[in-house]
Short mmCIF file of C-alpha atoms in Angstrom, two decimals:
data_model
loop_
_atom_site.label_atom_id
_atom_site.label_comp_id
_atom_site.label_asym_id
_atom_site.label_seq_id
_atom_site.Cartn_x
_atom_site.Cartn_y
_atom_site.Cartn_z
CA MET Z 71 -100.21 256.38 186.60
CA VAL Z 72 -100.20 254.51 183.33
CA PRO Z 73 -103.06 255.35 181.01
CA VAL Z 74 -105.06 252.41 179.79
CA SER Z 75 -106.26 252.46 176.20
CA THR Z 76 -109.89 251.67 175.59
CA HIS Z 77 -109.14 250.44 172.05
CA THR Z 78 -108.59 246.75 171.29
CA ALA Z 79 -105.31 246.09 169.42
CA ALA Z 80 -105.57 244.25 166.12
CA PRO Z 81 -104.04 240.79 166.06
CA THR Z 82 -100.42 240.67 164.95
CA GLU Z 83 -99.82 238.64 161.82
CA GLY Z 84 -96.63 236.83 160.85
CA VAL Z 85 -95.34 236.36 164.41
CA PRO Z 86 -94.68 232.64 165.29
CA SER Z 87 -96.37 231.09 168.31
CA PRO Z 88 -94.32 230.35 171.45
CA PRO Z 89 -91.92 227.41 170.85
CA GLY Z 90 -92.87 225.55 174.03
CA ALA Z 91 -95.16 222.97 172.42
CA PHE Z 92 -92.66 222.21 169.67
CA ILE Z 93 -89.80 221.70 172.16
CA GLN Z 94 -91.97 219.45 174.28
CA ASP Z 95 -92.86 217.30 171.30
CA ARG Z 96 -89.23 217.01 170.31
CA LEU Z 97 -88.20 216.12 173.88
CA ALA Z 98 -90.96 213.53 174.11
CA GLY Z 99 -89.76 211.98 170.86
CA TRP Z 100 -86.16 211.85 171.99
CA VAL Z 101 -87.16 210.21 175.27
CA SER Z 102 -89.27 207.65 173.41
CA ASP Z 103 -86.41 206.89 171.02
CA LEU Z 104 -83.89 206.49 173.83
CA THR Z 105 -86.25 204.24 175.73
CA THR Z 106 -86.81 202.04 172.69
CA LEU Z 107 -83.08 201.91 171.97
CA HIS Z 108 -82.34 200.99 175.57
CA GLU Z 109 -84.88 198.19 175.57
CA LEU Z 110 -83.60 196.74 172.29
CA THR Z 111 -79.97 196.83 173.34
CA GLU Z 112 -80.85 195.18 176.65
CA ARG Z 113 -82.52 192.36 174.80
CA LEU Z 114 -79.52 191.99 172.54
CA ALA Z 115 -77.14 191.94 175.50
CA GLY Z 116 -79.06 188.97 176.87
CA THR Z 117 -78.16 186.77 173.88
CA ALA Z 118 -75.31 184.33 174.45
CA THR Z 119 -74.80 182.76 171.00
CA LEU Z 120 -74.16 184.17 167.54
CA ASP Z 121 -77.36 182.75 166.08
CA SER Z 122 -79.59 184.18 168.82
CA ALA Z 123 -77.83 187.58 168.56
CA LEU Z 124 -78.29 187.70 164.76
CA HIS Z 125 -81.97 186.84 165.08
CA GLU Z 126 -82.45 189.53 167.71
CA LEU Z 127 -80.56 192.03 165.56
CA LEU Z 128 -82.86 191.39 162.63
CA ARG Z 129 -86.03 191.76 164.70
CA ALA Z 130 -84.89 194.92 166.45
CA GLY Z 131 -83.66 196.54 163.20
CA ALA Z 132 -86.98 195.75 161.50
CA THR Z 133 -88.75 197.55 164.35
CA LEU Z 134 -86.53 200.59 164.04
CA VAL Z 135 -86.76 201.00 160.27
CA GLY Z 136 -90.37 199.98 159.91
CA SER Z 137 -89.83 196.79 157.92
CA GLY Z 138 -91.27 193.30 158.16
CA ARG Z 139 -88.61 191.23 156.42
CA GLY Z 140 -84.87 191.12 156.08
CA LEU Z 141 -81.64 189.13 156.26
CA VAL Z 142 -78.32 189.39 158.03
CA VAL Z 143 -75.08 188.01 156.62
CA LEU Z 144 -72.21 187.29 158.98
CA GLU Z 145 -68.93 187.12 157.09
CA PRO Z 146 -65.89 188.32 159.08
CA SER Z 147 -63.31 190.03 156.90
CA ASP Z 148 -60.40 188.11 158.43
CA GLY Z 149 -61.66 184.96 156.68
CA ARG Z 150 -61.60 182.85 159.86
CA GLY Z 151 -65.37 182.39 159.96
CA PRO Z 152 -67.80 181.30 161.00
CA THR Z 153 -70.27 182.52 158.36
CA ARG Z 154 -74.01 182.75 158.67
CA THR Z 155 -76.99 183.90 156.63
CA ILE Z 156 -80.20 184.27 158.61
CA GLY Z 157 -83.54 185.54 157.38
CA LEU Z 158 -86.53 187.27 158.94
CA GLY Z 159 -89.78 186.49 157.18
CA LEU Z 160 -87.81 184.72 154.43
CA THR Z 161 -87.60 180.98 153.76
CA HIS Z 162 -84.40 179.15 152.86
CA ALA Z 163 -85.58 179.18 149.24
CA ASP Z 164 -86.02 182.97 149.42
CA LEU Z 165 -82.51 183.42 150.75
CA GLY Z 166 -81.25 181.20 147.96
CA HIS Z 167 -82.92 183.41 145.37
CA ILE Z 168 -81.36 186.53 146.91
CA GLU Z 169 -77.92 184.90 146.84
CA THR Z 170 -78.24 184.40 143.06
CA VAL Z 171 -77.84 188.18 142.66
CA SER Z 172 -74.23 189.16 141.97
CA ARG Z 173 -72.51 190.41 145.14
CA GLY Z 174 -71.24 193.45 143.23
CA ALA Z 175 -74.84 194.39 142.47
CA THR Z 176 -75.90 194.50 146.13
CA ALA Z 177 -74.93 197.04 148.77
CA TYR Z 178 -74.22 194.36 151.39
CA GLY Z 179 -72.12 192.31 148.95
CA ARG Z 180 -70.00 195.34 147.99
CA PHE Z 181 -69.47 196.13 151.68
CA LEU Z 182 -68.45 192.57 152.54
CA ASP Z 183 -66.04 192.49 149.61
CA GLY Z 184 -64.42 195.71 150.86
CA LEU Z 185 -65.12 197.75 147.75
CA PRO Z 186 -64.57 201.53 147.93
CA ASP Z 187 -67.31 203.89 149.08
CA THR Z 188 -69.38 201.16 150.79
CA GLU Z 189 -68.73 202.00 154.46
CA GLY Z 190 -72.07 203.64 155.30
CA PRO Z 191 -75.67 202.47 155.10
CA ARG Z 192 -77.33 202.35 151.69
CA ALA Z 193 -80.98 202.66 150.70
CA THR Z 194 -82.60 201.48 147.47
CA PRO Z 195 -85.99 203.20 147.79
CA ASP Z 196 -87.52 202.12 144.46
CA ILE Z 197 -86.22 198.85 143.03
CA PRO Z 198 -88.84 198.47 140.20
CA GLY Z 199 -88.47 202.09 139.04
CA GLY Z 200 -84.91 202.87 139.95
CA ALA Z 201 -82.36 203.52 137.24
CA GLY Z 202 -79.13 201.60 136.78
CA LEU Z 203 -80.07 198.57 138.90
CA ASP Z 204 -78.99 195.04 138.04
CA PRO Z 205 -81.71 193.21 136.09
CA ARG Z 206 -81.33 190.14 138.31
CA SER Z 207 -81.95 192.34 141.38
CA ARG Z 208 -85.26 193.51 139.87
CA GLU Z 209 -86.18 189.95 138.98
CA VAL Z 210 -85.56 188.54 142.45
CA ALA Z 211 -87.34 191.55 144.10
CA ALA Z 212 -90.41 191.00 141.91
CA ARG Z 213 -90.37 187.24 142.63
CA LEU Z 214 -90.19 187.73 146.40
CA GLY Z 215 -92.49 190.73 146.49
CA TYR Z 216 -90.31 193.54 147.83
CA ALA Z 217 -89.81 196.93 146.28
CA ALA Z 218 -87.12 198.62 148.40
CA ASP Z 219 -84.31 197.75 150.80
CA TYR Z 220 -82.09 199.33 153.36
CA THR Z 221 -78.59 197.97 154.14
CA GLN Z 222 -76.76 198.61 157.41
CA PRO Z 223 -73.08 197.53 157.62
CA LEU Z 224 -71.82 195.86 160.78
CA ALA Z 225 -68.20 196.62 161.71
CA THR Z 226 -65.98 197.57 164.62
CA GLU Z 227 -62.60 199.34 164.73
CA THR Z 228 -60.84 196.28 166.19
CA ALA Z 229 -62.57 193.41 164.37
CA GLY Z 230 -63.16 195.17 161.04
CA ARG Z 231 -66.04 194.15 158.78
CA LEU Z 232 -68.27 191.54 160.40
CA GLY Z 233 -71.34 191.46 158.19
CA ALA Z 234 -74.35 193.44 157.05
CA ALA Z 235 -78.09 193.56 157.73
CA VAL Z 236 -80.65 194.21 154.99
CA TRP Z 237 -84.30 195.10 155.63
CA LEU Z 238 -86.87 194.82 152.85
CA TYR Z 239 -90.00 196.90 152.16
CA ASP Z 240 -93.08 195.66 150.30
CA GLU Z 241 -93.59 199.13 148.71
CA PRO Z 242 -91.14 201.80 147.52
CA ALA Z 243 -89.88 203.42 150.73
CA GLU Z 244 -86.85 204.30 152.79
CA PRO Z 245 -86.24 205.03 156.49
CA LEU Z 246 -86.65 208.56 157.80
CA GLU Z 247 -83.57 210.40 159.03
CA ARG Z 248 -84.58 209.68 162.62
CA GLN Z 249 -84.94 205.96 161.90
CA ARG Z 250 -81.55 205.90 160.18
CA HIS Z 251 -79.96 207.49 163.22
CA LEU Z 252 -81.55 204.98 165.61
CA VAL Z 253 -80.72 201.89 163.59
CA GLY Z 254 -77.17 203.17 163.09
CA ALA Z 255 -76.66 203.60 166.87
CA TYR Z 256 -78.14 200.18 167.47
CA ALA Z 257 -75.97 198.58 164.80
CA ARG Z 258 -72.78 200.01 166.40
CA TYR Z 259 -73.66 198.40 169.70
CA ALA Z 260 -74.71 195.17 167.96
CA ALA Z 261 -71.41 194.96 166.09
CA GLU Z 262 -69.44 195.17 169.31
CA HIS Z 263 -71.63 192.45 170.85
CA LEU Z 264 -71.27 190.23 167.79
CA ALA Z 265 -67.51 190.64 167.87
CA ARG Z 266 -67.37 189.36 171.46
CA LEU Z 267 -69.60 186.40 170.65
CA LEU Z 268 -67.56 185.68 167.57
CA GLU Z 269 -64.35 185.41 169.59
CA LEU Z 270 -66.12 183.23 172.13
CA GLU Z 271 -67.44 180.87 169.46
CA ARG Z 272 -64.04 180.63 167.83
CA ALA Z 273 -62.43 179.81 171.16
CA ARG Z 274 -65.03 177.08 171.77
CA ALA Z 275 -64.48 175.64 168.32
CA ASP Z 276 -60.70 175.56 168.85
CA ALA Z 277 -61.19 173.91 172.22
CA ALA Z 278 -63.53 171.34 170.66
CA VAL Z 279 -60.92 170.43 168.01
CA ILE Z 280 -58.20 170.07 170.65
CA ALA Z 281 -60.51 167.99 172.83
CA GLU Z 282 -61.32 165.62 169.97
CA GLU Z 283 -57.60 165.02 169.47
CA LEU Z 284 -57.36 163.78 173.04
CA PHE Z 285 -59.60 160.80 172.33
CA PRO Z 286 -58.91 157.65 170.30
CA SER Z 287 -59.64 158.08 166.59
CA ARG Z 288 -61.17 154.58 166.64
CA LEU Z 289 -61.81 151.91 169.21
CA PRO Z 290 -59.91 148.59 169.03
CA ARG Z 291 -61.60 145.50 167.65
CA ILE Z 292 -61.05 142.40 169.78
CA PRO Z 293 -62.94 139.10 169.33
CA GLY Z 294 -65.46 138.52 172.07
CA VAL Z 295 -66.27 142.14 172.90
CA ARG Z 296 -67.75 145.17 171.11
CA LEU Z 297 -67.05 148.73 172.18
CA ALA Z 298 -68.90 152.01 171.84
CA ALA Z 299 -68.06 155.43 173.28
CA ARG Z 300 -70.09 158.60 173.64
CA ARG Z 301 -68.94 161.99 174.78
CA ARG Z 302 -70.84 165.18 175.48
CA ALA Z 303 -68.50 168.15 175.83
CA GLY Z 304 -69.32 170.90 178.29
CA SER Z 305 -69.48 174.51 177.19
CA GLU Z 306 -66.23 175.36 179.02
CA GLY Z 307 -64.16 172.44 177.77
CA GLY Z 308 -63.83 170.14 180.77
CA GLY Z 309 -61.47 167.26 181.48
CA ASP Z 310 -63.60 164.09 181.19
CA TRP Z 311 -61.99 161.41 179.05
CA TYR Z 312 -62.07 157.74 178.08
CA ASP Z 313 -59.64 155.37 176.40
CA ALA Z 314 -59.40 151.82 175.08
CA LEU Z 315 -56.28 150.12 173.81
CA SER Z 316 -55.24 146.68 172.63
CA LEU Z 317 -52.82 144.80 174.89
CA PRO Z 318 -50.85 141.57 174.44
CA ASP Z 319 -52.68 138.19 174.48
CA SER Z 320 -55.86 139.73 172.99
CA ALA Z 321 -56.47 141.72 176.16
CA LEU Z 322 -57.91 145.19 176.44
CA GLY Z 323 -57.09 148.18 178.60
CA LEU Z 324 -60.20 150.25 179.35
CA ALA Z 325 -60.20 153.56 181.24
CA VAL Z 326 -62.28 156.58 182.05
CA GLY Z 327 -61.32 159.59 184.10
CA SER Z 328 -61.95 163.21 184.97
CA VAL Z 329 -59.55 166.07 185.60
CA GLY Z 330 -60.61 168.94 187.88
CA GLY Z 331 -61.18 172.36 186.33
CA SER Z 332 -62.08 173.40 182.82
CA GLY Z 333 -60.71 175.11 179.79
CA PRO Z 334 -57.28 174.71 178.14
CA ALA Z 335 -55.50 173.80 181.41
CA ALA Z 336 -57.89 170.91 182.05
CA MET Z 337 -57.55 169.68 178.45
CA ALA Z 338 -53.75 169.79 178.66
CA ALA Z 339 -53.82 167.82 181.90
CA THR Z 340 -56.22 165.33 180.29
CA GLY Z 341 -53.78 164.78 177.42
CA ARG Z 342 -50.88 164.15 179.76
CA LEU Z 343 -52.77 161.75 181.99
CA ARG Z 344 -54.23 159.79 179.06
CA ALA Z 345 -50.80 159.44 177.42
CA GLY Z 346 -49.26 158.38 180.75
CA LEU Z 347 -51.98 155.81 181.35
CA ARG Z 348 -51.43 154.26 177.93
CA ALA Z 349 -47.75 153.83 178.69
CA TYR Z 350 -48.41 152.36 182.13
CA ALA Z 351 -51.12 150.04 180.75
CA VAL Z 352 -48.62 148.55 178.29
CA MET Z 353 -46.05 148.02 181.02
CA GLU Z 354 -48.31 146.92 183.90
CA GLY Z 355 -51.67 146.27 182.26
CA GLU Z 356 -52.45 143.15 184.28
CA ASP Z 357 -52.19 145.08 187.50
CA PRO Z 358 -54.71 147.99 187.55
CA VAL Z 359 -53.51 149.11 191.00
CA ALA Z 360 -49.95 149.54 189.65
CA VAL Z 361 -51.27 151.47 186.64
CA LEU Z 362 -53.15 153.92 188.83
CA SER Z 363 -50.24 154.18 191.28
CA ASP Z 364 -47.98 155.25 188.42
CA LEU Z 365 -50.67 157.71 187.28
CA GLU Z 366 -50.80 159.14 190.77
CA LEU Z 367 -47.07 159.82 190.64
CA LEU Z 368 -47.38 161.40 187.17
CA LEU Z 369 -50.11 163.69 188.40
CA ARG Z 370 -48.01 164.86 191.31
CA LEU Z 371 -45.04 165.61 189.05
CA THR Z 372 -46.93 167.40 186.28
CA GLU Z 373 -50.02 168.87 187.97
CA ALA Z 374 -48.89 170.39 191.28
CA GLY Z 375 -51.89 170.66 193.54
CA GLY Z 376 -54.17 169.11 190.93
CA ALA Z 377 -56.68 166.32 191.45
CA ALA Z 378 -58.27 163.80 189.14
CA THR Z 379 -60.32 160.63 189.26
CA ALA Z 380 -59.71 157.56 187.12
CA LEU Z 381 -60.86 153.98 186.64
CA TYR Z 382 -58.75 151.40 184.84
CA ALA Z 383 -59.86 147.88 183.85
CA TYR Z 384 -57.80 145.02 182.42
CA CYS Z 385 -60.22 143.07 180.23
CA GLU Z 386 -59.77 139.46 179.05
CA PRO Z 387 -62.59 138.87 176.56
CA ASP Z 388 -61.96 135.14 176.20
CA ARG Z 389 -62.41 134.66 179.95
CA HIS Z 390 -65.28 137.24 180.21
CA THR Z 391 -63.47 138.94 183.07
CA LEU Z 392 -62.60 142.50 184.09
CA LEU Z 393 -59.90 143.24 186.66
CA LEU Z 394 -60.42 146.88 187.68
CA ALA Z 395 -59.45 149.52 190.19
CA GLY Z 396 -60.73 153.02 190.74
CA ALA Z 397 -59.33 156.22 192.27
CA GLY Z 398 -62.23 158.25 193.56
CA HIS Z 399 -64.24 157.37 190.47
CA THR Z 400 -67.82 156.39 189.90
CA PRO Z 401 -68.43 152.59 189.95
CA PRO Z 402 -69.04 150.71 186.66
CA LEU Z 403 -72.49 149.44 185.89
CA VAL Z 404 -73.23 145.91 184.55
CA THR Z 405 -76.47 145.51 182.70
CA GLY Z 406 -78.14 142.62 180.92
CA GLU Z 407 -81.45 140.81 180.71
CA ARG Z 408 -81.05 139.19 184.15
CA ARG Z 409 -79.29 141.84 186.19
CA THR Z 410 -78.41 145.55 186.35
CA GLU Z 411 -76.07 146.38 189.21
CA PHE Z 412 -73.15 148.58 190.12
CA VAL Z 413 -69.70 147.09 190.69
CA GLU Z 414 -68.16 147.98 194.02
CA THR Z 415 -64.54 148.98 193.34
CA GLY Z 416 -63.43 149.78 196.86
CA LEU Z 417 -62.98 153.16 198.48
CA SER Z 418 -60.14 155.39 197.41
CA ALA Z 419 -59.51 159.12 197.28
CA PRO Z 420 -58.93 160.79 193.89
CA LEU Z 421 -55.49 160.85 192.36
CA GLY Z 422 -53.35 163.55 193.87
CA MET Z 423 -55.16 163.43 197.26
CA LEU Z 424 -53.07 160.75 198.96
CA SER Z 425 -49.35 160.56 199.67
CA CYS Z 426 -49.29 157.07 198.28
CA TRP Z 427 -52.19 155.85 196.19
CA GLU Z 428 -53.31 152.29 196.86
CA ALA Z 429 -56.69 150.54 196.62
CA PRO Z 430 -57.52 146.92 196.02
CA SER Z 431 -58.48 145.69 192.57
CA VAL Z 432 -61.77 143.89 191.96
CA GLU Z 433 -62.36 141.06 189.47
CA ILE Z 434 -65.80 140.59 187.95
CA THR Z 435 -67.12 137.99 185.58
CA VAL Z 436 -69.45 139.22 182.84
CA ARG Z 437 -72.04 136.94 181.31
CA PRO Z 438 -72.49 136.69 177.54
CA GLY Z 439 -74.84 139.37 176.33
CA GLU Z 440 -74.15 141.77 179.22
CA THR Z 441 -72.73 145.26 178.83
CA VAL Z 442 -70.38 147.06 181.21
CA LEU Z 443 -70.72 150.82 181.37
CA LEU Z 444 -67.76 152.97 182.40
CA TYR Z 445 -68.74 156.61 182.75
CA THR Z 446 -67.66 159.88 184.35
CA ASP Z 447 -69.55 161.72 187.09
CA GLY Z 448 -70.64 164.41 184.63
CA LEU Z 449 -73.41 162.00 183.64
CA LEU Z 450 -74.70 162.09 187.20
CA HIS Z 451 -74.23 165.83 187.67
CA ARG Z 452 -76.18 166.75 184.55
CA THR Z 453 -79.27 165.05 185.93
CA GLY Z 454 -79.64 167.86 188.47
CA ASP Z 455 -80.56 165.26 191.14
CA THR Z 456 -78.83 164.33 194.36
CA THR Z 457 -76.12 161.68 194.11
CA ASP Z 458 -78.37 158.85 195.34
CA ARG Z 459 -81.23 159.81 193.00
CA ALA Z 460 -78.81 160.20 190.06
CA PHE Z 461 -77.40 156.69 190.62
CA ALA Z 462 -80.96 155.32 190.82
CA ARG Z 463 -81.87 157.12 187.62
CA LEU Z 464 -78.87 155.66 185.85
CA ARG Z 465 -79.63 152.14 187.01
CA SER Z 466 -83.28 152.46 186.00
CA ALA Z 467 -82.28 153.71 182.53
CA ALA Z 468 -79.90 150.75 182.05
CA ALA Z 469 -82.46 148.25 183.24
CA GLY Z 470 -85.01 149.74 180.84
CA VAL Z 471 -82.98 149.28 177.64
CA PRO Z 472 -85.24 147.50 175.18
CA LYS Z 473 -84.25 143.91 174.31
CA ALA Z 474 -83.88 144.81 170.63
CA LEU Z 475 -81.18 147.39 171.50
CA ARG Z 476 -79.08 145.31 173.84
CA GLN Z 477 -77.16 143.65 171.00
CA ASP Z 478 -75.52 147.01 170.10
CA PRO Z 479 -73.39 148.81 172.76
CA GLY Z 480 -73.82 152.08 170.86
CA ALA Z 481 -77.61 151.76 171.05
CA VAL Z 482 -77.36 150.96 174.74
CA ALA Z 483 -75.22 154.07 175.34
CA ASP Z 484 -77.59 156.29 173.35
CA HIS Z 485 -80.67 154.97 175.19
CA ILE Z 486 -79.09 155.66 178.54
CA LEU Z 487 -78.10 159.18 177.61
CA ARG Z 488 -81.61 159.95 176.45
CA ALA Z 489 -83.18 158.42 179.55
CA VAL Z 490 -80.80 159.85 182.16
CA LEU Z 491 -80.38 163.44 180.94
CA PRO Z 492 -83.34 165.72 181.59
CA ASP Z 493 -83.26 167.14 178.06
CA GLY Z 494 -82.42 163.90 176.26
CA ALA Z 495 -79.17 164.52 174.47
CA GLY Z 496 -77.92 167.22 176.82
CA ARG Z 497 -77.70 170.98 176.44
CA SER Z 498 -74.76 172.46 174.54
CA ASP Z 499 -74.41 175.17 177.18
CA ASP Z 500 -74.02 172.75 180.12
CA THR Z 501 -70.65 173.08 181.80
CA GLU Z 502 -70.38 169.37 182.73
CA ASP Z 503 -68.52 166.95 180.41
CA ILE Z 504 -69.76 163.38 179.93
CA ALA Z 505 -67.67 160.42 178.87
CA LEU Z 506 -69.30 157.00 178.48
CA LEU Z 507 -67.67 153.77 177.38
CA ALA Z 508 -69.90 150.71 176.74
CA VAL Z 509 -68.32 147.23 176.59
CA ARG Z 510 -70.58 144.39 175.44
CA PHE Z 511 -69.49 140.80 175.87
CA ASP Z 512 -70.58 138.36 173.14
#
């Protein structure tokens, strides 16, 4: 038997309460932070371009550190670019004022310049009252109405310094330790994502430069005709091309074509085919079938298993005639005030698909004031319609060119692109190339 006391014990003082509530609060806070971080990184992972990723980085960082304004500067330390300065809640004029502050006087500028002891984040909690700050920094802060900033470097082990993000506060303040931890974890993920997008943008820029070298630097000028060319490159660097060259007796060689595939291999094949066609046009320009037959042989020798389409036309401006042949290519379109119709070039498989390429040539006579359009099938594919509907859409766009624009082949080409493509000029992320060559006869 255990005796029970009838006296009530006095409350014990100085003994802490059970830690259960405290631990639960901490756990709830960690779960909330992890959920927020997961959501923000998921949104960042969904960005596909540098600009969109930088904008998302700024917005997410502002949420994490409790700020409403900021800027991010992309400036890779390898010096290869590209560079960007993007603001959140700041105008271009505001960014210009901030850039007037000496880089050595800013935490992000010192980091980007690789100065010692600038690797970690930096806070300036009280710009108006802080000691030792650059006078210009105070002046710009007062002008733009911010009193504190927080700088988060962006870097990876492999890519090195990429840039820095700066968030601004309207009153003296600085992030809490928890906020610093969250934005630091987010910035590490963001830097890796930016490094991948940076390499992708550089590769696209290099491909664009190479692609431009595959096209004529300028179109020939021959009495009796005027030429204009338009090209819309796909995001993956496809193999659509065009060419125009002067031939003896004031004639012209005109060509468009498309190589299967995309990327560097397609561009290399494009360069070889275009160079070969130029040589064959000089030797056998009056016979389009012979030109394309030689091109078929070249494709078989240099692109084993490859396929391509091409259309070549021998143009005599003084006679207003085109003698042309196609190899699996889309038919030309003749448009003017009295007619808009496709030219039937005869059936033929693409280059590389037959043991011996041969298709009959077709001669057409073009009336003064009419324009002949040579184009690649990317123009049809980008419409998103079926083949028949895409051809009808192209014909309708050509027939609807205003009379005032028909004198200029460039204006005709621009009008058709705007009318045919669903988004007007075409999206930069579309994988389909477009090559369009407009030939107007005076």
